[in-house]
């Protein structure tokens, strides 16, 4: 009942910046956690950043200090500002959300977006 739609991926040069967005739609009564994971070529999926309903955040070690996650609760949207991009940031980036499915917040369900390609290259 929930869809996550990512946008903002593309090709950027090393040192450049890019902003990803992910909008949740459907039966969203609240979001406990929403964030980003990525999967570089030939590697396992790894945490990029998460933001929680208490506004707490987590970041992967490789992106801390360069990436910033934020959200717009009114739009059920999360953003990932990526700065000082490096070739090692090349990956498919996946939006992920743990969504409340009722107003009383007794149930949650996790959803994944389709992924968006980020390529950092000269």
CSV table of C-alpha atoms in Angstrom, one decimal:
chain,number,residue,atom,x,y,z
A,1,UNK,CA,0.0,0.0,0.0
A,2,UNK,CA,3.1,2.3,0.1
A,3,UNK,CA,5.3,3.3,-2.7
A,4,UNK,CA,8.7,4.9,-2.5
A,5,UNK,CA,9.8,6.9,-5.5
A,6,UNK,CA,13.4,8.1,-5.7
A,7,UNK,CA,14.7,10.9,-7.9
A,8,UNK,CA,17.9,12.9,-8.3
A,9,UNK,CA,20.4,10.2,-9.4
A,10,UNK,CA,22.7,10.7,-12.3
A,11,UNK,CA,26.3,11.3,-13.4
A,12,UNK,CA,28.5,13.7,-11.5
A,13,UNK,CA,32.2,14.5,-11.5
A,14,UNK,CA,34.4,13.8,-8.5
A,15,UNK,CA,34.1,16.6,-5.9
A,16,UNK,CA,30.6,17.5,-7.1
A,17,UNK,CA,27.3,17.4,-5.3
A,18,UNK,CA,24.0,15.7,-5.8
A,19,UNK,CA,20.7,15.6,-4.0
A,20,UNK,CA,18.5,12.6,-3.9
A,21,UNK,CA,14.9,12.7,-2.9
A,22,UNK,CA,12.4,9.9,-2.0
A,23,UNK,CA,8.7,10.4,-1.6
A,24,UNK,CA,6.4,8.0,0.2
A,25,UNK,CA,2.8,7.7,-1.0
A,26,UNK,CA,-0.1,5.5,-0.3
A,27,UNK,CA,-1.3,4.4,3.2
A,28,UNK,CA,1.3,6.3,5.2
A,29,UNK,CA,0.1,7.2,8.6
A,30,UNK,CA,3.5,8.2,9.8
A,31,UNK,CA,7.1,7.2,9.3
A,32,UNK,CA,9.2,5.7,12.0
A,33,UNK,CA,12.4,5.6,9.9
A,34,UNK,CA,13.3,6.7,6.4
A,35,UNK,CA,16.6,6.7,4.8
A,36,UNK,CA,19.1,5.4,2.2
A,37,UNK,CA,21.2,2.4,1.5
A,38,UNK,CA,23.5,1.8,-1.4
A,39,UNK,CA,25.0,-1.1,-3.3
A,40,UNK,CA,28.3,-0.4,-5.1
A,41,UNK,CA,29.2,-2.7,-8.0
A,42,UNK,CA,30.2,-6.1,-6.8
A,43,UNK,CA,29.6,-5.2,-3.1
A,44,UNK,CA,26.9,-5.8,-0.6
A,45,UNK,CA,24.3,-3.2,0.3
A,46,UNK,CA,25.3,-0.8,3.0
A,47,UNK,CA,23.8,1.9,5.1
A,48,UNK,CA,24.1,5.4,3.9
A,49,UNK,CA,21.9,7.4,6.3
A,50,UNK,CA,18.6,7.1,8.3
A,51,UNK,CA,16.4,9.6,10.0
A,52,UNK,CA,13.9,8.6,12.6
A,53,UNK,CA,10.6,10.0,13.9
A,54,UNK,CA,12.4,11.5,16.9
A,55,UNK,CA,14.7,13.3,14.4
A,56,UNK,CA,17.7,11.2,15.3
A,57,UNK,CA,20.0,10.3,12.5
A,58,UNK,CA,22.6,7.6,11.7
A,59,UNK,CA,25.2,7.7,9.0
A,60,UNK,CA,27.5,5.2,7.5
A,61,UNK,CA,31.2,5.7,8.3
A,62,UNK,CA,32.2,6.4,4.7
A,63,UNK,CA,29.7,9.2,4.2
A,64,UNK,CA,29.6,10.9,7.6
A,65,UNK,CA,30.6,14.6,7.3
A,66,UNK,CA,29.9,14.7,3.5
A,67,UNK,CA,26.3,13.5,3.3
A,68,UNK,CA,23.3,15.0,5.1
A,69,UNK,CA,19.9,13.5,5.5
A,70,UNK,CA,16.8,15.6,6.0
A,71,UNK,CA,13.0,15.2,5.7
A,72,UNK,CA,9.8,17.1,5.0
A,73,UNK,CA,7.1,15.4,7.1
A,74,UNK,CA,4.3,17.2,5.4
A,75,UNK,CA,5.4,15.6,2.1
A,76,UNK,CA,6.5,12.3,3.5
A,77,UNK,CA,9.8,12.9,1.7
A,78,UNK,CA,13.4,12.4,2.7
A,79,UNK,CA,16.4,14.0,1.1
A,80,UNK,CA,20.0,13.1,0.9
A,81,UNK,CA,22.4,15.9,0.2
A,82,UNK,CA,25.7,14.4,-1.1
A,83,UNK,CA,28.8,16.6,-1.2
A,84,UNK,CA,32.4,16.0,-2.1
A,85,UNK,CA,31.5,13.0,-4.1
A,86,UNK,CA,34.1,10.4,-4.9
A,87,UNK,CA,34.3,7.5,-7.3
A,88,UNK,CA,33.8,5.2,-4.4
A,89,UNK,CA,30.3,6.7,-3.9
A,90,UNK,CA,29.2,5.2,-7.2
A,91,UNK,CA,26.4,2.8,-6.4
A,92,UNK,CA,22.7,2.1,-6.8
A,93,UNK,CA,21.0,4.1,-4.0
A,94,UNK,CA,17.9,2.7,-2.5
A,95,UNK,CA,15.3,4.5,-0.4
A,96,UNK,CA,14.0,2.6,2.5
A,97,UNK,CA,11.2,3.4,4.9
A,98,UNK,CA,9.6,1.8,8.0
A,99,UNK,CA,6.1,3.1,7.8
A,100,UNK,CA,3.2,3.2,10.4
A,101,UNK,CA,0.2,1.6,8.8
A,102,UNK,CA,-2.4,2.9,11.3
A,103,UNK,CA,-3.0,6.0,13.3
A,104,UNK,CA,-2.6,4.3,16.6
A,105,UNK,CA,0.9,3.3,15.5
A,106,UNK,CA,0.6,-0.4,16.5
A,107,UNK,CA,1.8,-1.7,13.1
A,108,UNK,CA,4.7,-0.9,10.9
A,109,UNK,CA,5.9,-2.2,7.6
A,110,UNK,CA,9.2,-1.7,5.7
A,111,UNK,CA,9.3,-0.7,2.1
A,112,UNK,CA,12.0,-0.3,-0.5
A,113,UNK,CA,12.3,2.0,-3.5
A,114,UNK,CA,13.3,0.8,-6.9
A,115,UNK,CA,16.8,2.3,-6.7
A,116,UNK,CA,18.5,5.1,-8.5
A,117,UNK,CA,21.9,5.1,-10.1
A,118,UNK,CA,24.6,7.5,-8.9
A,119,UNK,CA,27.8,7.5,-10.9
A,120,UNK,CA,30.8,9.6,-10.0
A,121,UNK,CA,33.3,9.8,-12.8
A,122,UNK,CA,35.3,12.1,-14.9
